[in-house]
Short mmCIF file of C-alpha atoms in Angstrom, two decimals:
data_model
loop_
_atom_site.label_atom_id
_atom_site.label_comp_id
_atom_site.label_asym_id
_atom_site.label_seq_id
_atom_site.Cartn_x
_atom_site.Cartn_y
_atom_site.Cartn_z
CA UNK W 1 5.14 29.30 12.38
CA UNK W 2 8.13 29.76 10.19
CA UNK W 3 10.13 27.84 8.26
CA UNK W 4 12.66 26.78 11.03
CA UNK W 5 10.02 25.77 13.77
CA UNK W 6 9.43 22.90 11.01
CA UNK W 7 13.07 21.94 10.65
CA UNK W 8 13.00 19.35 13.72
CA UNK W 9 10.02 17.68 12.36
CA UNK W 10 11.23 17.33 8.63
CA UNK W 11 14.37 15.42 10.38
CA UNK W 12 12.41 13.28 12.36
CA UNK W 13 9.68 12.61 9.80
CA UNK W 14 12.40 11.83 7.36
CA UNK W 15 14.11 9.39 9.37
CA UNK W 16 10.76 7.11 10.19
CA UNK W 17 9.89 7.71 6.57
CA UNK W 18 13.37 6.97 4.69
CA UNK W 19 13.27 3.51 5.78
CA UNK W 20 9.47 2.71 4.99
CA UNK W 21 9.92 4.65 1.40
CA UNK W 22 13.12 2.29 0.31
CA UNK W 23 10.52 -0.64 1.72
CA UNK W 24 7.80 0.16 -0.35
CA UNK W 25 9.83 1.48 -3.26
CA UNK W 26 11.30 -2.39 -3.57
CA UNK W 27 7.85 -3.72 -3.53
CA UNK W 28 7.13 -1.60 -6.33
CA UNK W 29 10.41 -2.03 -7.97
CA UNK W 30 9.80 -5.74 -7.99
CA UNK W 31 6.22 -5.24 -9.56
CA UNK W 32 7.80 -3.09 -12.03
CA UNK W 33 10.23 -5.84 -12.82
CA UNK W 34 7.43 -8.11 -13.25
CA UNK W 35 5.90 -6.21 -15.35
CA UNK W 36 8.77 -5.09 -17.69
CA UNK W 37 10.26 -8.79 -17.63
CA UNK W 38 6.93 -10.38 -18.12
CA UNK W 39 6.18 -7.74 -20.76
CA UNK W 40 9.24 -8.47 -22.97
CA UNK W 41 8.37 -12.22 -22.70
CA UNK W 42 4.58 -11.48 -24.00
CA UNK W 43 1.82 -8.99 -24.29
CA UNK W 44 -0.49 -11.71 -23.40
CA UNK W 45 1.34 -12.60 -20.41
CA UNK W 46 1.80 -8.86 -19.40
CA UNK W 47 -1.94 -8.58 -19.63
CA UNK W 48 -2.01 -11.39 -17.53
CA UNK W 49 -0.19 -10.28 -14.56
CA UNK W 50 -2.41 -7.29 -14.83
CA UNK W 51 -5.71 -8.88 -14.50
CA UNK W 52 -4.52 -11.74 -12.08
CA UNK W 53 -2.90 -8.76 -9.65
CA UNK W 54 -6.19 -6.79 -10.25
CA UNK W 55 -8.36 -9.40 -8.19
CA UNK W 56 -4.82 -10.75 -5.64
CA UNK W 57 -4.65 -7.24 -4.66
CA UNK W 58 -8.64 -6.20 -4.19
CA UNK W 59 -8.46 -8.95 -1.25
CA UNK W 60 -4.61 -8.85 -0.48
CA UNK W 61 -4.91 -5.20 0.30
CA UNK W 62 -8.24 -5.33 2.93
CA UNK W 63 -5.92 -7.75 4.90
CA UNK W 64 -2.75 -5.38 4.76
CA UNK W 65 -4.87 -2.52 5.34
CA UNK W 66 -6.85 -4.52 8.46
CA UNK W 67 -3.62 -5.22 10.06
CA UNK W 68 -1.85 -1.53 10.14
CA UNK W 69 -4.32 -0.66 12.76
CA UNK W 70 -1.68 -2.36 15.18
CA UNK W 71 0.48 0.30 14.83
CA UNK W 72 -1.09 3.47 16.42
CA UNK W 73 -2.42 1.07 19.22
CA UNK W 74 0.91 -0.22 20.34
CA UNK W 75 2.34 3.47 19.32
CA UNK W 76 -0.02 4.86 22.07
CA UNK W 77 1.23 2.14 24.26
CA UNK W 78 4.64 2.51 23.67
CA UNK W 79 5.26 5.64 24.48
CA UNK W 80 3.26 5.40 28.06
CA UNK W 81 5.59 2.68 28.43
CA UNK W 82 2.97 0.10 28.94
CA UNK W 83 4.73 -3.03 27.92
CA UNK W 84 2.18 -5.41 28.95
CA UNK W 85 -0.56 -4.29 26.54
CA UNK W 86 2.43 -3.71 23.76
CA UNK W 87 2.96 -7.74 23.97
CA UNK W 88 -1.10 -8.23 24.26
CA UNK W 89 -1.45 -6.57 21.07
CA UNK W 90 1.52 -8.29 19.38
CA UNK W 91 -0.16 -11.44 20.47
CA UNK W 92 -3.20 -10.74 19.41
CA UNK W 93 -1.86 -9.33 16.12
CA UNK W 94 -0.30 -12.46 14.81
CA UNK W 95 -3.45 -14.64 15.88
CA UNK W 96 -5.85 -12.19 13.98
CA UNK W 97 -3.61 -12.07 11.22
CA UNK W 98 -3.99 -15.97 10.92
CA UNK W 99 -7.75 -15.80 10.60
CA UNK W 100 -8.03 -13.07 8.05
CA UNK W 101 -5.27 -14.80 6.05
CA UNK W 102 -6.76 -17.94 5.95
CA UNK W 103 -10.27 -16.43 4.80
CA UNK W 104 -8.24 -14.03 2.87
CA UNK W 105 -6.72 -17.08 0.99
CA UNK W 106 -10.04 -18.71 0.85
CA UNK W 107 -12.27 -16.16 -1.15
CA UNK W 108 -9.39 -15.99 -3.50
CA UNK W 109 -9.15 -19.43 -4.30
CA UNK W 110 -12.92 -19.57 -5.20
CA UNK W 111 -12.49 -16.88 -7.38
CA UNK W 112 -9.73 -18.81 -9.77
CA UNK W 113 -12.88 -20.55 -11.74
CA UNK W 114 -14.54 -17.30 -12.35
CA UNK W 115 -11.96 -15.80 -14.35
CA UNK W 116 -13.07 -16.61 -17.56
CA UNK W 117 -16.45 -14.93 -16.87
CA UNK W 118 -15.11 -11.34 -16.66
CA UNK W 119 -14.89 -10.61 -20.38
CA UNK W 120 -11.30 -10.93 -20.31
CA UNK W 121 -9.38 -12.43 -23.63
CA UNK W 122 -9.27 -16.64 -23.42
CA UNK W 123 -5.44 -16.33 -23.67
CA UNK W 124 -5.17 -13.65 -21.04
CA UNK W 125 -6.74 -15.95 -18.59
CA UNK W 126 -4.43 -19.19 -19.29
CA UNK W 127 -1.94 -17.67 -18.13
CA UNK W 128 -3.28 -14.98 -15.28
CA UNK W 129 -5.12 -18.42 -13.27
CA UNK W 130 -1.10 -20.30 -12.65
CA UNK W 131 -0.19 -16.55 -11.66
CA UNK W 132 -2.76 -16.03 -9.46
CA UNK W 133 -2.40 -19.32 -7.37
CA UNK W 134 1.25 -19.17 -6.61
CA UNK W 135 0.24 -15.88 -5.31
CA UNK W 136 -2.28 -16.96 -3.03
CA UNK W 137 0.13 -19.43 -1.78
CA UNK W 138 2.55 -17.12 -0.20
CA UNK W 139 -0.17 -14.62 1.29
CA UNK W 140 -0.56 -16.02 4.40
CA UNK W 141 3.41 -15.71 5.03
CA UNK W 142 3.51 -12.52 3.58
CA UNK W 143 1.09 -11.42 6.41
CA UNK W 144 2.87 -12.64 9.23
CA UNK W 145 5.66 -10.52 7.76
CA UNK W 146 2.95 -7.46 7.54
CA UNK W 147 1.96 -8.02 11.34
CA UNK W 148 5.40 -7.72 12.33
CA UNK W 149 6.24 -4.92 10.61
CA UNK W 150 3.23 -2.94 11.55
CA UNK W 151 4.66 -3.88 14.99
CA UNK W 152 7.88 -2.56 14.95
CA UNK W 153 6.85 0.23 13.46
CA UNK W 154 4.16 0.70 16.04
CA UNK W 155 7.58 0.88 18.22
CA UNK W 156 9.28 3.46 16.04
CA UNK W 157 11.26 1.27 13.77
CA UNK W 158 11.35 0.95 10.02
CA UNK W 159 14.77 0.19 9.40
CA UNK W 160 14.51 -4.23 9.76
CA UNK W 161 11.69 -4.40 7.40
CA UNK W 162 13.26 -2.08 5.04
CA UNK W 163 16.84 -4.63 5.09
CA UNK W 164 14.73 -7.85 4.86
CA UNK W 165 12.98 -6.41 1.82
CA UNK W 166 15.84 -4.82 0.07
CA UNK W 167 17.36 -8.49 0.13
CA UNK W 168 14.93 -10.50 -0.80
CA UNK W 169 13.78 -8.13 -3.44
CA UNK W 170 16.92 -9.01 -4.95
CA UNK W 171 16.36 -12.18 -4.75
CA UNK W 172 12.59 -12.19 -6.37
CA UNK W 173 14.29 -10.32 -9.37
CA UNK W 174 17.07 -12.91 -9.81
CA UNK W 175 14.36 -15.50 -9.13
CA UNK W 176 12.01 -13.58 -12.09
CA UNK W 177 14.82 -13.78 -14.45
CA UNK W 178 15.22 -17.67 -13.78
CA UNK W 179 11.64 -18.64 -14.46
CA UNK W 180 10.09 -16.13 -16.33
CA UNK W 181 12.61 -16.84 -19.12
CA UNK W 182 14.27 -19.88 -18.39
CA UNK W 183 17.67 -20.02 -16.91
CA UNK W 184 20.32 -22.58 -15.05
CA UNK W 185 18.11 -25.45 -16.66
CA UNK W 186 14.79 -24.42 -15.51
CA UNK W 187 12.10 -24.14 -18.32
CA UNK W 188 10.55 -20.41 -19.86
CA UNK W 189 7.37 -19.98 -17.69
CA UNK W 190 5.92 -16.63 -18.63
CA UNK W 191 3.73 -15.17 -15.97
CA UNK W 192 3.46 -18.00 -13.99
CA UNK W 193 7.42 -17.45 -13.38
CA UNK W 194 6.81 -14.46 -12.17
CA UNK W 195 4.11 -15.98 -9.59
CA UNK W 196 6.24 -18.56 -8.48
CA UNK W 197 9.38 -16.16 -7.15
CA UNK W 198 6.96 -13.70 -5.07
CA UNK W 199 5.44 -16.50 -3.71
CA UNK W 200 8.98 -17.72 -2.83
CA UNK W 201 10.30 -14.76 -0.93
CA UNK W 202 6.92 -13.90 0.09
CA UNK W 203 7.58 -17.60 2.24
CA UNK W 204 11.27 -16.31 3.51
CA UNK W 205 9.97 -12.59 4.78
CA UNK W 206 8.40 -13.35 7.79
CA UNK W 207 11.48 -16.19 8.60
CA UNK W 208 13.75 -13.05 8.41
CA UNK W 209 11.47 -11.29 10.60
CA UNK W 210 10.93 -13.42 13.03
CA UNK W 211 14.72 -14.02 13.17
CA UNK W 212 15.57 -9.80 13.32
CA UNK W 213 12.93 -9.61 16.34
CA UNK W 214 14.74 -12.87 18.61
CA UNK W 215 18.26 -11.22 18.32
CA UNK W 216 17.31 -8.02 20.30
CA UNK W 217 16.52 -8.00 23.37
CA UNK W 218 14.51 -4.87 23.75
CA UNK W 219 12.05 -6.39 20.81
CA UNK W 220 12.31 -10.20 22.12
CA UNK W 221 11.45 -9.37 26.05
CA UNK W 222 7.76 -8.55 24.37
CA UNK W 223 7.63 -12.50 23.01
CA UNK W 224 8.60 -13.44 26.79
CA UNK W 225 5.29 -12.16 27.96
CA UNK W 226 3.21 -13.78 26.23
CA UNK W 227 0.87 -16.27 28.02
CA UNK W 228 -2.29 -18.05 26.78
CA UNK W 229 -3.88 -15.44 29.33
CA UNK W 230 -3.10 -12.41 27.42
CA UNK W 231 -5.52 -13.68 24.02
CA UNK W 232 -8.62 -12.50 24.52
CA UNK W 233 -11.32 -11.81 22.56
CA UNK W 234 -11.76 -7.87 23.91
CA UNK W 235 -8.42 -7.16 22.58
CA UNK W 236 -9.03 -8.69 19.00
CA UNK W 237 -12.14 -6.86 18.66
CA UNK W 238 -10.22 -3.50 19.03
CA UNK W 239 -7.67 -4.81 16.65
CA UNK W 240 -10.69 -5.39 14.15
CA UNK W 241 -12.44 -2.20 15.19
CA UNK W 242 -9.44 -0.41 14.39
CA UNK W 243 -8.28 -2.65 11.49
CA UNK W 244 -10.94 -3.25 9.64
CA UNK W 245 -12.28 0.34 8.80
CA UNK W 246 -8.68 0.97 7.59
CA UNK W 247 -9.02 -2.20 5.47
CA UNK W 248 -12.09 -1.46 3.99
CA UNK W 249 -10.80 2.05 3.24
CA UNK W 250 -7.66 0.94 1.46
CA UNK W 251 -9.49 -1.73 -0.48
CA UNK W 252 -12.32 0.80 -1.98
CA UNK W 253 -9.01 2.65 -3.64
CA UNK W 254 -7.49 -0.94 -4.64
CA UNK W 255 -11.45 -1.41 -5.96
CA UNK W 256 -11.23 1.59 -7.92
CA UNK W 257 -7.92 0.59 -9.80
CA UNK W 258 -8.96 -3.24 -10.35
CA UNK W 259 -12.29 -2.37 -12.21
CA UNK W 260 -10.67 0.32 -13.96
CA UNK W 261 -8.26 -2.84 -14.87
CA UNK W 262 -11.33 -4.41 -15.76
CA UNK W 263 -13.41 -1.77 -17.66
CA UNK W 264 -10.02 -0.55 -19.49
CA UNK W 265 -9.82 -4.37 -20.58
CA UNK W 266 -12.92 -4.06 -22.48
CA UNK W 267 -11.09 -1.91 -25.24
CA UNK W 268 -8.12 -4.13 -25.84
CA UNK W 269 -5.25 -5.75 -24.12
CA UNK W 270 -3.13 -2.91 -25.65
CA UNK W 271 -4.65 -0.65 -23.60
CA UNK W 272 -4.60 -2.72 -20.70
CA UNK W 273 -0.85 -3.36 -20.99
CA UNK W 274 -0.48 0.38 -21.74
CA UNK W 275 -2.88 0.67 -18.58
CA UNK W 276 -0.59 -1.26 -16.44
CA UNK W 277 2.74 0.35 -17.90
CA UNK W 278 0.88 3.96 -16.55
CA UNK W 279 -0.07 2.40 -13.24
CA UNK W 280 3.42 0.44 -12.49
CA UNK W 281 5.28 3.64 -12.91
CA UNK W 282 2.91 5.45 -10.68
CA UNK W 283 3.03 3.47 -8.22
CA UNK W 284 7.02 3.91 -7.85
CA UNK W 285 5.90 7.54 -7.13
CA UNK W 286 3.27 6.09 -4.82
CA UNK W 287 5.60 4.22 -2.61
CA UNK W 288 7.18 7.54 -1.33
CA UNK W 289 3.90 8.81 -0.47
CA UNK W 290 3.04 5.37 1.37
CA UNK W 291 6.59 6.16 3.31
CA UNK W 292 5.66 9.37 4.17
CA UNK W 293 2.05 8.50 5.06
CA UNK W 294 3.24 5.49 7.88
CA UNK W 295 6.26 8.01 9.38
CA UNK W 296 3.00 10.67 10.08
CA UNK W 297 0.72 7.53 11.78
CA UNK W 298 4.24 6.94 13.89
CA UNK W 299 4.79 10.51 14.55
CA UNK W 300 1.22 11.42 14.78
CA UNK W 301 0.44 8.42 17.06
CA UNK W 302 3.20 8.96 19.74
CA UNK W 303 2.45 12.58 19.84
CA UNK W 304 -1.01 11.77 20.42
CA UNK W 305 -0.14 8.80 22.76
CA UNK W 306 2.18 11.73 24.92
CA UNK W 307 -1.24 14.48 24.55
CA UNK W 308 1.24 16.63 23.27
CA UNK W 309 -0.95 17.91 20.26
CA UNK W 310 0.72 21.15 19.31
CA UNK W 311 4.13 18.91 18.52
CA UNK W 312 1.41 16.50 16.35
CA UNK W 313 -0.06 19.26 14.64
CA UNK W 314 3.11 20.59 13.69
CA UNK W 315 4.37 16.88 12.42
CA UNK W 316 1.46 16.36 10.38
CA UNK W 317 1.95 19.64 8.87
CA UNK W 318 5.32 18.68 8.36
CA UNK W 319 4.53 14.93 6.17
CA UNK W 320 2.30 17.58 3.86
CA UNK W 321 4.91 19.54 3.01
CA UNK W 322 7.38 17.19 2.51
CA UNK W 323 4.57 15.11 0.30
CA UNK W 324 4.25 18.66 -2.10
CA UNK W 325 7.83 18.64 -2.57
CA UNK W 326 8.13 14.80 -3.37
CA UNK W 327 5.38 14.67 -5.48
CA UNK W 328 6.62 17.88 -7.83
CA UNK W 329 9.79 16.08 -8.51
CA UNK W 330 7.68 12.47 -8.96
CA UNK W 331 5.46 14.54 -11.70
CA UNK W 332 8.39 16.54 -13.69
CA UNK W 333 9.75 12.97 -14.09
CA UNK W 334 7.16 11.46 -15.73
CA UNK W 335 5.91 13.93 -17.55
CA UNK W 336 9.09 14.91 -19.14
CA UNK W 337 10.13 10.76 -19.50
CA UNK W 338 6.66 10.04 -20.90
CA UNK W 339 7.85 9.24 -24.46
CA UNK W 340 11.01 6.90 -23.19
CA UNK W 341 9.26 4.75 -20.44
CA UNK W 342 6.80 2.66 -21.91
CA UNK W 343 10.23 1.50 -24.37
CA UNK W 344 11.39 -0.03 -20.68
CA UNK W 345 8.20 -2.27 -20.62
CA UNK W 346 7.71 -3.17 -24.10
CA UNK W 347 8.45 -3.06 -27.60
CA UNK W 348 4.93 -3.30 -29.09
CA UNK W 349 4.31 -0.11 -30.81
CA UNK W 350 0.39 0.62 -29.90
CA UNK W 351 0.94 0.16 -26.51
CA UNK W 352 3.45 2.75 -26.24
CA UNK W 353 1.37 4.96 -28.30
CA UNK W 354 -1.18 4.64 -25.84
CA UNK W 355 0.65 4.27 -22.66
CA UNK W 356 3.01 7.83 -23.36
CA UNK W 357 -0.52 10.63 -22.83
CA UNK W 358 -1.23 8.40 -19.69
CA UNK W 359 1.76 9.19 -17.78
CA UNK W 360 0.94 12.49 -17.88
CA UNK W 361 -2.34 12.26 -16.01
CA UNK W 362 -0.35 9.63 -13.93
CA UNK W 363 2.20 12.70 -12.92
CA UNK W 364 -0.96 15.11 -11.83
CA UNK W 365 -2.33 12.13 -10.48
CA UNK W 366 0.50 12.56 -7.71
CA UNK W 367 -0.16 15.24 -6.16
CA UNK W 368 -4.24 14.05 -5.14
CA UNK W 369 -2.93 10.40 -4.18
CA UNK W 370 -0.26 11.82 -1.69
CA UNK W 371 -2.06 14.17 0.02
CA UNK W 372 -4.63 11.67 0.60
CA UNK W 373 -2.29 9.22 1.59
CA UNK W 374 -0.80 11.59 4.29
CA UNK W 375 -4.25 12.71 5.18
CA UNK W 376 -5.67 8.94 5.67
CA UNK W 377 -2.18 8.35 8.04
CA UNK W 378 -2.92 11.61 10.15
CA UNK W 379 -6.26 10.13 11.04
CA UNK W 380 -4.77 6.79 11.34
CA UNK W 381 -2.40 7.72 13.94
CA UNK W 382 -5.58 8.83 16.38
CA UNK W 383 -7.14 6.20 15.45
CA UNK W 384 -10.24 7.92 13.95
CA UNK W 385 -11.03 5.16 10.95
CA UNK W 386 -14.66 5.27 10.91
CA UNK W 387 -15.31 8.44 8.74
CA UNK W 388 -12.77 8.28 6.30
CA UNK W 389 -13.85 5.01 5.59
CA UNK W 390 -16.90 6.70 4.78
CA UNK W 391 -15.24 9.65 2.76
CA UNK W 392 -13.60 6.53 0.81
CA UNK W 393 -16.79 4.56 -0.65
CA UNK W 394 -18.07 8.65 -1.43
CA UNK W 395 -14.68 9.19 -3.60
CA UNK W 396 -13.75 6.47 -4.88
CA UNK W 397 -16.96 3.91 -5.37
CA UNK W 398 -19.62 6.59 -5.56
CA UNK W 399 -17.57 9.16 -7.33
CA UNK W 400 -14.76 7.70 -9.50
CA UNK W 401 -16.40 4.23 -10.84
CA UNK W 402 -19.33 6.07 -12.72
CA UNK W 403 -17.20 8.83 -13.35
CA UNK W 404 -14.45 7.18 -15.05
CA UNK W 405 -17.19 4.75 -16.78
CA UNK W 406 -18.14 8.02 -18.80
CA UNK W 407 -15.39 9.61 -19.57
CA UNK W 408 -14.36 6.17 -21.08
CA UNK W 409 -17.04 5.41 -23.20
CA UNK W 410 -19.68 7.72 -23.65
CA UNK W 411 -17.38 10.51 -24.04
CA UNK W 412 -14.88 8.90 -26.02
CA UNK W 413 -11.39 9.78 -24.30
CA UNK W 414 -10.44 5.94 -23.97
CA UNK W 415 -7.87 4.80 -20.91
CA UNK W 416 -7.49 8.54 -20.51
CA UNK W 417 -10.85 9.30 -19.07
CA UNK W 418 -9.93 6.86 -16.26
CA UNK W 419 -7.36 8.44 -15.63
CA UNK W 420 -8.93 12.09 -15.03
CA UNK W 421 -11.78 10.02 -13.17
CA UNK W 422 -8.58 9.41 -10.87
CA UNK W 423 -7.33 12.57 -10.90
CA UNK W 424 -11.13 14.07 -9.39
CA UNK W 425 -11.67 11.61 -6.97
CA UNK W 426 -8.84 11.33 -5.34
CA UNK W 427 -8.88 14.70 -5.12
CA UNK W 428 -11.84 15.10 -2.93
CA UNK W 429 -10.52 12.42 -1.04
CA UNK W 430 -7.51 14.89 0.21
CA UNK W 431 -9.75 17.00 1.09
CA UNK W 432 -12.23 15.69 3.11
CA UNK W 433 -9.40 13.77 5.04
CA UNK W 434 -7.31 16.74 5.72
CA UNK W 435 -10.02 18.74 6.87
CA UNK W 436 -11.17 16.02 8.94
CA UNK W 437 -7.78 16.10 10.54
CA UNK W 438 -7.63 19.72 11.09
CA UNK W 439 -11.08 19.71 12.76
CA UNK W 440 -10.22 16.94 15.41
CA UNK W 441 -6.59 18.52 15.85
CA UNK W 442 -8.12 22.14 16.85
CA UNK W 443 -10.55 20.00 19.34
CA UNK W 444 -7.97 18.64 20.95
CA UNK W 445 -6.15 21.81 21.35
CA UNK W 446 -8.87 23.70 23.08
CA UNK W 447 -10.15 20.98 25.04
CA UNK W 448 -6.85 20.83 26.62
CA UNK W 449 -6.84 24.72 27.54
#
């Protein structure tokens, strides 16, 4: 193949992808306007948001993760043009997505009296536990919203959740400005400001949703057919057959980064503010990835869905190259910014000092986490879940945890050593997924001669 046989697929990877990276980039952009708001406000309070978001997101994550199985199933669907089972399976969705929220929101709120005993500073916890609850409060909404983006997307469209996020985005960072500092009469709340406005347009997202699905008619005929005979239980178990390997998978990586919050913690809060600082910027990076990752389950998942496996070969192939190039640009930026971006989070000296060398293994770190990212949504998008899952407790529990443990302490490199723990393990993780991919891809191929 030569360069223009991959021209076609870079356009239409691009245009599922575009929408889904400005989505995810505004998540992130909102996190990093937590964190550099919050920051200026207080160290503590920045460390706080940090640890609080360490445990929200270890949970938060396994249900995101457990509901973007929805979207190769209804892409398979969709493109055989079998509406019926597309409306089962939004059905379905939302009802599945109400039980894991509400055990989802459960577990968390049992874990609010434990904070104290993870060997985090007494002030740090003050004010993580406010944080923390207002976020639990708008997870279940922010769920629904999750379901019916997965949904659409499972359909071939990014573009409404990308619009409804982009506004309300907005509207968290006004909202952070109001109560994180006090504005318009409202008293300074610190961290639990910050809490407080996700949890507010976490509430509005799936309103919009909801809203952006009844005004076209193409997306609302699916809500027509539903019927109290289309829940069943055979059709929840394949959403949690499907779902649930993917949420495990994504929540060893979120494991990984929340006990390396944890474990970095144990040096000082400088170095878990610097920590954060590294991880908030990375994860701006990340976001593209994530956007090019869902486009390849889309792409990958019709193609599949049509047997046409030479065209999903050739998109896959396509979201890797596209990653390479993203992810060389991501890493020349912060490696060459790495002395002027921790001055956007903070003013404290040390923490800058620390958080500068880290952005440098956070720009190599790129490179790993998007190919595994597009590697994990090739897989995705034939719904092969089981084994990667299994590749992910090998990389990132087995590998990186013990890994990153001794690089920290024993061998002295601080926050950095977690950091090339991250680097290694991720890594492999590309690897085995890609591989995996190719394998099944070349399977298909022959079996179909």
């Amino acid at each position: 193949m030569v360069f223009r046989d991959y021209i076609p697929y870079y356009i239409k990877n691009l245009a599922v992808a575009f929408p889904v990276m400005l989505t995810q980039l505004g998540a992130a952009m909102v996190g990093l306007a937590d964190s550099i708001m919050v920051g200026h406000y207080s160290t503590t309070d920045l460390a706080a948001v940090s640890f609080a978001n360490g445990i929200f997101f270890t949970l938060m994550v396994f249900s995101m993760g457990s509901l973007m199985g929805i979207t190769p199933l209804v892409g398979h669907s969709f493109v055989r043009r079998e509406d019926d089972r597309v409306a089962a399976l939004f059905q379905n969705g939302l009802l599945f997505t109400l039980i894991l929220g509400v055990l989802t929101c459960g577990v968390l709120l049992l874990c609010v009296p434990f904070m104290d005993k993870m060997g985090q500073d007494p002030a740090v916890v003050e004010a993580a536990r406010p944080y923390l609850v207002a976020r639990i409060i708008g997870l279940l909404p922010f769920l629904f919203f999750c379901v019916q983006k997965q949904f659409l997307e499972g359909l071939g469209n990014t573009v409404v959740a990308m619009l409804i996020c982009m506004v309300l985005n907005l509207l968290n960072i006004l909202l952070n400005w109001v109560f994180i500092f006090g504005h318009w009469g409202v008293e300074p709340m610190g961290a639990f400001g910050a809490g407080l406005a996700s949890m507010i347009s976490s509430v509005l997202m799936p309103l919009c949703f909801f809203v952006a699905i009844l005004c076209k008619a193409e997306w609302r005929k699916y809500l027509g057919m539903f019927s109290k005979g289309k829940l069943s239980v055979s059709c929840l178990s394949e959403l949690r057959r499907v779902g649930f390997p993917i949420g495990i998978q994504t929540t060893m990586e979120t494991v990984l980064f929340t006990l390396s919050f944890i474990m970095v913690g144990w040096i000082s809060k400088e170095s878990l503010a610097a920590h954060q600082i590294a991880n908030n910027v990375a994860d701006c990076a990340f976001m593209l990835s994530l956007g090019v990752g869902a486009a390849t389950t889309i792409r990958v998942s019709h193609q599949y869905g049509l047997r046409d496996y030479q065209s999903m070969r050739m998109a896959a192939r396509a979201s890797v190259h596209l990653i390479l190039l993203m992810n060389t640009i991501g890493a020349s930026l912060m490696i060459g910014l790495r002395d002027y971006l921790p001055m956007a989070f903070t003013n404290d000296p040390e923490v800058i000092r620390i958080a500068s060398p880290l952005l440098v293994f956070a720009g190599l770190f790129q490179y790993a986490d998007g190919l595994q990212c597009v590697g994990a949504g090739m897989l995705r998008g034939i719904t092969d879940v089981r084994r990667p899952m299994i590749y992910a407790f090998i990389t990132y529990v087995v590998v990186a945890l013990p890994l990153g443990w001794l690089l920290m302490f024993p061998a002295g490199m601080g926050v950095n050593g977690m950091w090339v723990s991250f680097i290694v393990a991720l890594s492999l993780a590309a690897i085995l997924f890609l591989t995996r991919f190719r394998r099944l891809q070349n399977l298909f191929l022959l079996n179909q001669k």
